[in-house]
Short mmCIF file of N, CA and C and ligand atoms in Angstrom, two decimals:
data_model
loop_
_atom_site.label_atom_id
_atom_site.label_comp_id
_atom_site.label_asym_id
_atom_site.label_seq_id
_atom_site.Cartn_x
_atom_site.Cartn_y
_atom_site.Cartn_z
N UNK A 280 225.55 -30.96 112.38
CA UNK A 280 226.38 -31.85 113.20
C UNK A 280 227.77 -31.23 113.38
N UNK A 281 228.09 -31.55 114.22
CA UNK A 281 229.48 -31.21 114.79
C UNK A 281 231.27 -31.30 113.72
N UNK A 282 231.94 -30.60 113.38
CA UNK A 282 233.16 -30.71 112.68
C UNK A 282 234.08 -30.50 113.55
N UNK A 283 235.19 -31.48 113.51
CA UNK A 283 236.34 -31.12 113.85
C UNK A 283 237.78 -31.12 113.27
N UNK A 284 238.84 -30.50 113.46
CA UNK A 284 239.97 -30.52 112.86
C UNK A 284 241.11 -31.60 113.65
N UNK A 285 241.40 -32.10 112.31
CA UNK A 285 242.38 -33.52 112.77
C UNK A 285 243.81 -33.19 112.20
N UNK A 286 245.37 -33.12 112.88
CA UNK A 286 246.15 -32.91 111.74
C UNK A 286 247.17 -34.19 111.85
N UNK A 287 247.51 -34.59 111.04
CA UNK A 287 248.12 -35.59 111.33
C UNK A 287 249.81 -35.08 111.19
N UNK A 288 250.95 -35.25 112.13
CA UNK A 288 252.05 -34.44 112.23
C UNK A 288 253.12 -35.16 111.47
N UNK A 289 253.52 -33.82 111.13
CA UNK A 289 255.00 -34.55 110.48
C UNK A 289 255.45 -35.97 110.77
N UNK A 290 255.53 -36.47 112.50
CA UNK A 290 255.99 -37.51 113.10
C UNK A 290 255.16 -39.22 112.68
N UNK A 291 254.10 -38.15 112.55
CA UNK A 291 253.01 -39.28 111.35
C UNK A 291 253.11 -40.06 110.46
N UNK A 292 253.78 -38.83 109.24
CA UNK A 292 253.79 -38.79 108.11
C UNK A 292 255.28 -39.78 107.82
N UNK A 293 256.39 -39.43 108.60
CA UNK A 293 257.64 -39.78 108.80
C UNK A 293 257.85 -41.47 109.53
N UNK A 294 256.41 -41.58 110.06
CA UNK A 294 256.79 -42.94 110.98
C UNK A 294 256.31 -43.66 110.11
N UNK A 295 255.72 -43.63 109.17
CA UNK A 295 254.43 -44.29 108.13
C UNK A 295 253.14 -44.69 109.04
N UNK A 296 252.63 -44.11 109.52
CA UNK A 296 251.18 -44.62 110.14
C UNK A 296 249.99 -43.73 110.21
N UNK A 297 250.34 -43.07 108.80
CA UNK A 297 248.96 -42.45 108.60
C UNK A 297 248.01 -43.11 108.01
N UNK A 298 248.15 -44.75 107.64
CA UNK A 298 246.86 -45.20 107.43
C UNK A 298 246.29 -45.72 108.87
N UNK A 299 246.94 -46.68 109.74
CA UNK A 299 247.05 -46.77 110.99
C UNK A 299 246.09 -45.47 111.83
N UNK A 300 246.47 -44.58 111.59
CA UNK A 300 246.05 -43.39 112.49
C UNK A 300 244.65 -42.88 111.53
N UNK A 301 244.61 -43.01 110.26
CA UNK A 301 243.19 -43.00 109.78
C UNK A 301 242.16 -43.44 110.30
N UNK A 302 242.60 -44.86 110.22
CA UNK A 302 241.87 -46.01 110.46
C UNK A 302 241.32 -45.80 111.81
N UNK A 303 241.93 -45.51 112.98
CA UNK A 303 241.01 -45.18 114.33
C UNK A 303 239.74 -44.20 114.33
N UNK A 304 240.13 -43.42 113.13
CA UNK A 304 238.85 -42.27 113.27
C UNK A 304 238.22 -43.02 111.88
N UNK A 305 238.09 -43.98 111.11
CA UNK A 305 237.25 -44.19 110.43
C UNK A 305 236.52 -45.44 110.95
N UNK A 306 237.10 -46.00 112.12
CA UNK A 306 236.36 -47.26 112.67
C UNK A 306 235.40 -46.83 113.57
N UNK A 307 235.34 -45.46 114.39
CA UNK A 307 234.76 -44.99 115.51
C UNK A 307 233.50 -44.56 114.62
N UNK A 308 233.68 -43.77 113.47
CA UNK A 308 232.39 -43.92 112.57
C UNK A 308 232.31 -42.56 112.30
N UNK A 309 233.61 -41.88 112.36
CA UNK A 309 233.57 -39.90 112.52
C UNK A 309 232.73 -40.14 110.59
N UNK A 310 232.82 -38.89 109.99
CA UNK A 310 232.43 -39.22 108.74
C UNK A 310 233.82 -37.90 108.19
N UNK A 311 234.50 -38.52 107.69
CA UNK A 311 235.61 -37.93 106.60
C UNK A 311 234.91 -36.69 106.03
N UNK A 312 234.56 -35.26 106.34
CA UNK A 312 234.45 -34.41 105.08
C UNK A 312 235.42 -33.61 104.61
N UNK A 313 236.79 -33.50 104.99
CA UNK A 313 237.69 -33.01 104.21
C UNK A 313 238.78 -33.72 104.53
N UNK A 314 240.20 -33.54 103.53
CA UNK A 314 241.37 -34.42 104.18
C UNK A 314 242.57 -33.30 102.97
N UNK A 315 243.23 -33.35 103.17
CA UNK A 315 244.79 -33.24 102.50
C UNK A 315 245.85 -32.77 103.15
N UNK A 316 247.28 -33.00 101.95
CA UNK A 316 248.43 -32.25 102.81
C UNK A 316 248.84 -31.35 102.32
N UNK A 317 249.65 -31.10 103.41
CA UNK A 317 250.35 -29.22 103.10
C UNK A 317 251.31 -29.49 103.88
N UNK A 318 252.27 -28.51 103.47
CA UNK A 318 253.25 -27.53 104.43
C UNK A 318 252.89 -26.74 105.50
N UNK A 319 253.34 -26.65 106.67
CA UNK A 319 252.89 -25.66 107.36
C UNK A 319 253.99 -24.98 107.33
N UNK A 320 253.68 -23.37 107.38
CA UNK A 320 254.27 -22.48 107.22
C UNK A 320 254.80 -21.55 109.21
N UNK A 321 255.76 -21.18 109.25
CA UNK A 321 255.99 -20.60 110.94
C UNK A 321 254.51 -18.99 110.83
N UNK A 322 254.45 -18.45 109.77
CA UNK A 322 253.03 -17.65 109.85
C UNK A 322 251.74 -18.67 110.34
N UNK A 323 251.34 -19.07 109.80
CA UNK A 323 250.22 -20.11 110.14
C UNK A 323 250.32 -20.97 112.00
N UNK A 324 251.74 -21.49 111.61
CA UNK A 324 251.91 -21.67 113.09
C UNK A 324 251.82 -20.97 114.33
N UNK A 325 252.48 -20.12 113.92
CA UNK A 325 252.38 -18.76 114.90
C UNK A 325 251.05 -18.18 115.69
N UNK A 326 249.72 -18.47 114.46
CA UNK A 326 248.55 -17.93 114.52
C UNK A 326 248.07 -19.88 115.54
N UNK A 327 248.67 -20.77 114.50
CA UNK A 327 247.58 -21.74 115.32
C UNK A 327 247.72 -22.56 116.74
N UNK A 328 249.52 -21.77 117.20
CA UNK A 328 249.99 -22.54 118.16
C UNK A 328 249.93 -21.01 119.00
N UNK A 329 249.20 -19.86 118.69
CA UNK A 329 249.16 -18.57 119.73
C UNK A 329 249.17 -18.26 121.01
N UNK A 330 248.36 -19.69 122.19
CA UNK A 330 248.31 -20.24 122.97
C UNK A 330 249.67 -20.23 123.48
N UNK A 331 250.58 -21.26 122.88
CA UNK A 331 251.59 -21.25 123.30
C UNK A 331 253.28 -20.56 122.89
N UNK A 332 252.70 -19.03 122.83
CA UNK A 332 254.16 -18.42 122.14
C UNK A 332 254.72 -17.97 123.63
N UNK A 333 254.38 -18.08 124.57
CA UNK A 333 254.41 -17.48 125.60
C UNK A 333 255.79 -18.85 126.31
N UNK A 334 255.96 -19.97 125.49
CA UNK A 334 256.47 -21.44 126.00
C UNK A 334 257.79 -21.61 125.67
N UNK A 335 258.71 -21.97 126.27
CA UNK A 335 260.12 -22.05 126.07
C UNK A 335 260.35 -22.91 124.57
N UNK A 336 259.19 -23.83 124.65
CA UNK A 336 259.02 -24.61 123.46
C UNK A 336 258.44 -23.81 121.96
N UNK A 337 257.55 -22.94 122.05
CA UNK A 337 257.11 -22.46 121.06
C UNK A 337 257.90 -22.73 119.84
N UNK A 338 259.39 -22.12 119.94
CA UNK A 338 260.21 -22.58 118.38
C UNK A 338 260.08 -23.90 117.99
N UNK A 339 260.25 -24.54 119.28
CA UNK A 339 260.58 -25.70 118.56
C UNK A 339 259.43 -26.77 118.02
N UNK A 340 258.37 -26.54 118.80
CA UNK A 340 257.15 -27.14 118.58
C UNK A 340 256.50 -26.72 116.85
N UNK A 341 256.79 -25.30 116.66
CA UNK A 341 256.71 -25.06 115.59
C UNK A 341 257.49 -25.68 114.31
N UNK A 342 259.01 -25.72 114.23
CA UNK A 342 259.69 -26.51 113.87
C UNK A 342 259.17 -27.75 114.06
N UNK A 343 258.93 -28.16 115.01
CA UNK A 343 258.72 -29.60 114.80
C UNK A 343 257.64 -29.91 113.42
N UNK A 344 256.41 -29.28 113.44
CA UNK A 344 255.02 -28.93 112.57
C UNK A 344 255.37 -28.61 111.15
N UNK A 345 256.69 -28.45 111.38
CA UNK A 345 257.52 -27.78 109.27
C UNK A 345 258.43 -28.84 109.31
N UNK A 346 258.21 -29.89 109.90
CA UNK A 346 259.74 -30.95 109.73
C UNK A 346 259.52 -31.76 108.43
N UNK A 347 258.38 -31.78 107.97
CA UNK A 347 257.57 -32.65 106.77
C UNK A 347 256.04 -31.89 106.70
N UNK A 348 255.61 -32.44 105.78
CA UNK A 348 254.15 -32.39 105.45
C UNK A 348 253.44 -32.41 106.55
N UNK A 349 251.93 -32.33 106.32
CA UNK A 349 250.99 -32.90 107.09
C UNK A 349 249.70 -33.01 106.75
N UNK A 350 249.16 -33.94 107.14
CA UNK A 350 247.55 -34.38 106.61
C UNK A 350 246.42 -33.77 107.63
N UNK A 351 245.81 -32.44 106.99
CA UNK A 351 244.83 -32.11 107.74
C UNK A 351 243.67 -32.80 107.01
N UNK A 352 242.82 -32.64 108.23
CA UNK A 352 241.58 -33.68 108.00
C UNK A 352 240.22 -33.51 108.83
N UNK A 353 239.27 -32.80 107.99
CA UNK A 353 237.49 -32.41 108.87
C UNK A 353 236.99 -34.04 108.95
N UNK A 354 236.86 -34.07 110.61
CA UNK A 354 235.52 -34.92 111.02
C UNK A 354 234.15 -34.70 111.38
N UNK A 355 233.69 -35.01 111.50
CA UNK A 355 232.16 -34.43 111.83
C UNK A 355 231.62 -36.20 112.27
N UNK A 356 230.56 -35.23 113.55
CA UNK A 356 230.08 -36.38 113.98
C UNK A 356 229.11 -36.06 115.58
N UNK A 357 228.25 -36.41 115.92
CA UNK A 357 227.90 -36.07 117.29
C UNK A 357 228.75 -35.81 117.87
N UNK A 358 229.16 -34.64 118.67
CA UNK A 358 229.84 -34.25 119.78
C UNK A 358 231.41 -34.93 119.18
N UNK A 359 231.73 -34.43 118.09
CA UNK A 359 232.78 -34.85 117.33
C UNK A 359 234.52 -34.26 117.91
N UNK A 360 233.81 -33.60 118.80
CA UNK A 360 235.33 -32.78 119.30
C UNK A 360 235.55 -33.46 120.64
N UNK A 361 234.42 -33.59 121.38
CA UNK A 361 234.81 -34.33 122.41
C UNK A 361 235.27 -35.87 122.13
N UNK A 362 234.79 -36.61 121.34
CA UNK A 362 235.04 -37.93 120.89
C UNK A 362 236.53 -37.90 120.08
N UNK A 363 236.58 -37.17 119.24
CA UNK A 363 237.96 -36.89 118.70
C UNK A 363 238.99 -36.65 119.63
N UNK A 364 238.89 -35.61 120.92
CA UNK A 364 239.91 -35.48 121.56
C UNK A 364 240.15 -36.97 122.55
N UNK A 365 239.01 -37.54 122.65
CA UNK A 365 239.33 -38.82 123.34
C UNK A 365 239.72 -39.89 123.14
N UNK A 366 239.83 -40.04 121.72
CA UNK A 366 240.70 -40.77 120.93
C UNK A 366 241.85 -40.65 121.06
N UNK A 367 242.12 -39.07 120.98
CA UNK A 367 243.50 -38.65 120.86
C UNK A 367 244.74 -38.73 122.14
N UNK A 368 243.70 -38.70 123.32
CA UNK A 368 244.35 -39.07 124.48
C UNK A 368 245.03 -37.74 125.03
N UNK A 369 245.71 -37.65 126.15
CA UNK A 369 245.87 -36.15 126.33
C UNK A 369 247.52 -35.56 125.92
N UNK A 370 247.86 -34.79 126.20
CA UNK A 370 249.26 -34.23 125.29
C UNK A 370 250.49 -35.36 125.26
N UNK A 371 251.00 -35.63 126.36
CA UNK A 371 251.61 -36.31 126.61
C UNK A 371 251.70 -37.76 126.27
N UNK A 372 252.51 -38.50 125.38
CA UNK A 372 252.21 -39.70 124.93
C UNK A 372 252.62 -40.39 125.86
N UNK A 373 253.47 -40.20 127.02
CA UNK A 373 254.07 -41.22 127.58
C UNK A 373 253.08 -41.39 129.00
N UNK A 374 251.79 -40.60 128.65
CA UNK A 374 251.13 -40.46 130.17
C UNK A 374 249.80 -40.94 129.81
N UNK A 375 249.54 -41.17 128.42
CA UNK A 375 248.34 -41.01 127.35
C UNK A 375 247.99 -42.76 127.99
N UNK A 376 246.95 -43.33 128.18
CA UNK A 376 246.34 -44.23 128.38
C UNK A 376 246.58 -45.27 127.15
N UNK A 377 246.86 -46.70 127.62
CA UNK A 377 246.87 -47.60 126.41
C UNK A 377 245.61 -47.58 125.26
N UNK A 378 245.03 -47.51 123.85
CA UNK A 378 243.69 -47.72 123.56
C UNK A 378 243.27 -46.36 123.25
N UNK A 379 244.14 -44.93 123.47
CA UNK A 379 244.08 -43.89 122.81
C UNK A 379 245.22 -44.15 121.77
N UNK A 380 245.18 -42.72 120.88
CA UNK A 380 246.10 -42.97 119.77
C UNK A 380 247.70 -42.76 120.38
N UNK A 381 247.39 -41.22 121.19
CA UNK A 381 248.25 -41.14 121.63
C UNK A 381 249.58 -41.84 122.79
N UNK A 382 248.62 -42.56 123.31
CA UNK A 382 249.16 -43.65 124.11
C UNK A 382 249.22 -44.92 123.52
N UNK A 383 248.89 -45.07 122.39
CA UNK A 383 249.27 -46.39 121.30
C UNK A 383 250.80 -45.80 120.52
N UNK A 384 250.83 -45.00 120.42
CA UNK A 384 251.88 -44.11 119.38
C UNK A 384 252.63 -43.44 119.71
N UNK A 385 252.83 -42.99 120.64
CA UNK A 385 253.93 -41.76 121.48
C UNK A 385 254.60 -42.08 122.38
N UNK A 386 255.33 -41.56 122.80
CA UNK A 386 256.36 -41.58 123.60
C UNK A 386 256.84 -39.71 124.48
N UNK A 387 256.00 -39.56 123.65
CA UNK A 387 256.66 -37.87 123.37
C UNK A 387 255.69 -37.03 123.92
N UNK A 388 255.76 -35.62 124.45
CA UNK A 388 255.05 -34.69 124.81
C UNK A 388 254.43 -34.12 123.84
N UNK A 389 256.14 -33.84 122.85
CA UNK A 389 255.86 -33.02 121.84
C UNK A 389 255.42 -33.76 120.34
N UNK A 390 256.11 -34.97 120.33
CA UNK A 390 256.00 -35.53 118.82
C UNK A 390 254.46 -36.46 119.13
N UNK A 391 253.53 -36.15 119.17
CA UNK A 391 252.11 -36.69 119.96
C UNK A 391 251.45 -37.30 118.55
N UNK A 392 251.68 -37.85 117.31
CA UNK A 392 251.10 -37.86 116.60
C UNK A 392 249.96 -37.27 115.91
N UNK A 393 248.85 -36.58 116.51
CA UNK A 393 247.98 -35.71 116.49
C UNK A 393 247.41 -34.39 117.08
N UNK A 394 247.34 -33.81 116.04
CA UNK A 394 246.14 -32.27 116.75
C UNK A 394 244.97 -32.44 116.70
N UNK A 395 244.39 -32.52 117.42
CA UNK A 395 242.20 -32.25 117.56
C UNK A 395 242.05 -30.83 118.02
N UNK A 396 241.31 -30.52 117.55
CA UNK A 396 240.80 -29.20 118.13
C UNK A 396 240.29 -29.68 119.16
N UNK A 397 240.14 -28.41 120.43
CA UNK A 397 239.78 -28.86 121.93
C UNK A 397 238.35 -28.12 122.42
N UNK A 398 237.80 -27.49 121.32
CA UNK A 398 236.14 -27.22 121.49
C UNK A 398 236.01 -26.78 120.48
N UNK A 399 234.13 -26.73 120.04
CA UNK A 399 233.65 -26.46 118.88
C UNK A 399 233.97 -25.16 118.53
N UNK A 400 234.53 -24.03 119.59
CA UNK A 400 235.03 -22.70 119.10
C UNK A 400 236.25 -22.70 118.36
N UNK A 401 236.79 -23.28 118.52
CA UNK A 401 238.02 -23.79 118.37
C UNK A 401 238.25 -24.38 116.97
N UNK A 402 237.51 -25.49 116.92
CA UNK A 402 237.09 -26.26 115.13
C UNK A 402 236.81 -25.47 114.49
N UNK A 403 235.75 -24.20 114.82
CA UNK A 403 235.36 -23.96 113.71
C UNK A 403 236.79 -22.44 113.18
N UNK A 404 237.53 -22.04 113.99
CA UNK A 404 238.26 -21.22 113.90
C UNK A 404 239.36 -22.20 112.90
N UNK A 405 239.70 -23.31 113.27
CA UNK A 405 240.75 -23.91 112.81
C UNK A 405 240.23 -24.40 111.60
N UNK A 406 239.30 -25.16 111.47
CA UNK A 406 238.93 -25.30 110.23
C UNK A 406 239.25 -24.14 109.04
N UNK A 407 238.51 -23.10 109.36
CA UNK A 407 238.37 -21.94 108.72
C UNK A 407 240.31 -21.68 108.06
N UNK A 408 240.74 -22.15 108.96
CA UNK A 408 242.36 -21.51 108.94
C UNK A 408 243.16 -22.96 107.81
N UNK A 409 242.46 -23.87 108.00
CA UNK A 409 243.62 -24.87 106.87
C UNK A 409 242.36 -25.31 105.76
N UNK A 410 240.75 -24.62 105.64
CA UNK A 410 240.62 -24.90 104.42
C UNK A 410 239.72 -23.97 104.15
N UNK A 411 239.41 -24.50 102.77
CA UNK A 411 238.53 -23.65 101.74
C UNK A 411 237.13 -23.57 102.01
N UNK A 412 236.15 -23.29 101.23
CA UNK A 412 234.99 -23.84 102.43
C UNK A 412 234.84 -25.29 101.13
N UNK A 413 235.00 -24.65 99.69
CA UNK A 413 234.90 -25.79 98.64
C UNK A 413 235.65 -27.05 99.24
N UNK A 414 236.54 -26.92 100.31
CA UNK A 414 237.16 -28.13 100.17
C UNK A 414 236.81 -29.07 101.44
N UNK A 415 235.59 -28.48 101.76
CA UNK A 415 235.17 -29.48 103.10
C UNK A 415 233.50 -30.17 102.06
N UNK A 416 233.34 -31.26 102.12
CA UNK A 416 232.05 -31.92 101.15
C UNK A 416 231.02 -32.62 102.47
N UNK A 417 229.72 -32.24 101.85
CA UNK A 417 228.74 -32.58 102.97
C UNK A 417 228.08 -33.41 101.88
N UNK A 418 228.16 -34.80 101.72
CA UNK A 418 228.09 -35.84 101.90
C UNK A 418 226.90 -36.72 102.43
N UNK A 419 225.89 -37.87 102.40
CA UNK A 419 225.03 -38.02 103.48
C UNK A 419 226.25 -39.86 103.72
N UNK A 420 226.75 -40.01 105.15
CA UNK A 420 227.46 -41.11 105.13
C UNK A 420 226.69 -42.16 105.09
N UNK A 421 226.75 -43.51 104.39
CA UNK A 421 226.10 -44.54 104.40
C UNK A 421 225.99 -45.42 105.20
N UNK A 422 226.75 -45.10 105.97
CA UNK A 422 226.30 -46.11 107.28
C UNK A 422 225.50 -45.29 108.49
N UNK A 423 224.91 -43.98 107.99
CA UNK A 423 224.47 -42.99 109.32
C UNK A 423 223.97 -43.67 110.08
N UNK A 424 222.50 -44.50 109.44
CA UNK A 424 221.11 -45.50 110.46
C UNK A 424 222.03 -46.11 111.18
N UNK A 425 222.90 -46.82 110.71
CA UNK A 425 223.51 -47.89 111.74
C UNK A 425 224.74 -47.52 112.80
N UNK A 426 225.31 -45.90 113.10
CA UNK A 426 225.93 -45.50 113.93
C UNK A 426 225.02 -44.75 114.82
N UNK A 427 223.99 -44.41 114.85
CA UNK A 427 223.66 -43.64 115.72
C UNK A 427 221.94 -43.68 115.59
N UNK A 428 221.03 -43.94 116.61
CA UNK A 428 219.89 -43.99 117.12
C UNK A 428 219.19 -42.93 116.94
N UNK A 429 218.52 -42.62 115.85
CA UNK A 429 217.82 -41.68 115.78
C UNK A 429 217.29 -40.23 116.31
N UNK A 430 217.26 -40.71 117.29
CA UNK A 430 217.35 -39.43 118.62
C UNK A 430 218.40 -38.76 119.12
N UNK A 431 219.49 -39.37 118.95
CA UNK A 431 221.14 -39.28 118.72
C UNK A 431 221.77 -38.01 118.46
N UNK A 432 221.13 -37.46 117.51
CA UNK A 432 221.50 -35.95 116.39
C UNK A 432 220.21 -35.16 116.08
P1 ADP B 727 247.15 -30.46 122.59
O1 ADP B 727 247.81 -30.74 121.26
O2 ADP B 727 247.02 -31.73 123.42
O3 ADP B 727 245.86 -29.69 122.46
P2 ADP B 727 248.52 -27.98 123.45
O4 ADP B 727 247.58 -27.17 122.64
O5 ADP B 727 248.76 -27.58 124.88
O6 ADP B 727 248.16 -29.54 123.47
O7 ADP B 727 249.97 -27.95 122.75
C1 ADP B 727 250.09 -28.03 121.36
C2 ADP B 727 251.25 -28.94 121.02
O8 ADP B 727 252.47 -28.37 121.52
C3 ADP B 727 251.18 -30.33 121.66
O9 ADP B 727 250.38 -31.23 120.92
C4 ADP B 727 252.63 -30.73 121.67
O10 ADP B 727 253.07 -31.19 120.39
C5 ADP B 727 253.32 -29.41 121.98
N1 ADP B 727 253.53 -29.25 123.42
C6 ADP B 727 252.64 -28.81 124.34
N2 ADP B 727 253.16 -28.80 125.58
C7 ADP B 727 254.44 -29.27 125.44
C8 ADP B 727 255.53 -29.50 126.35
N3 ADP B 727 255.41 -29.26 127.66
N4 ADP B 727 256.68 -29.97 125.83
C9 ADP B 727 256.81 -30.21 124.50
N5 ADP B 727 255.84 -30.00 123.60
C10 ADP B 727 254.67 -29.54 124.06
#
């Protein structure tokens, strides 16, 4: 089944609504196999924001990502990247649809409350980059029968 990478941002951590912002991906029915926090470091950033070094923003977006902690976090789930990013709503919080996170929570381009990875090439690169492999647990979730129809996965 499908994994994806969730990070929850400094702006998160700082607003207090990382149970709030849990809670959307544990009601949709993702299944939790890894979670903790860290520091992000401008090396790490550098590598995971590479996309955009080319951006007037790059410093600061990075900075923004070292302003506090952050809670990275593996989901897994059918088509877990597409469902994750649709939660997440698109970059922009102030453009983000009511009923995403991001458009429940933002205001901001940059302070967006969350990172999803944006395809399974992508998860599995990022994953690889904020954990161990010991620190992702495969689990069987107890509510599987009752999220998804057999034919489903
Ligand atoms: P996403 O996080 O939606 O996948 P990107 O990968 O394009 O978006 O950008 C990574 C992060 O950089 C965004 O989540 C946001 O915090 C920041 N960012 C992107 N574009 C802008 C922008 N135009 N102005 C400010 N911050 C931006």
């Amino acid at each position: 089944m499908e994994k994806t990478l969730v990070i929850l941002k400094p702006c998160t951590i700082q607003r207090g609504l990382v149970g709030e912002i849990l809670n959307r991906f544990d009601r949709k029915g993702l299944r939790l196999a890894g979670m903790k926090m860290i520091q992000l470091t401008d090396a790490l950033l550098s590598e995971h924001y590479a996309h955009l070094s080319e951006k007037p923003f790059f410093q600061r977006v990075k900075d923004s990502m070292m302003a506090a902690p952050v809670v990275v976090c593996c989901y897994e789930g059918v088509d877990a990247v597409e469902a994750v990013r649709a939660l997440a709503g698109p970059t922009n919080g102030r453009k983000a649809a009511p009923g995403t996170i991001r458009g429940d929570y933002s205001m901001s381009f940059q302070e967006n409350i969350v990172h999803a990875s944006d395809s399974p090439e992508a998860a599995e690169v990022e994953l690889a980059r904020f954990f161990k492999p010991e620190e992702i647990f495969e689990y069987r979730q107890a509510t599987f029968d009752y999220l998804y129809a057999n034919d489903e996965y």
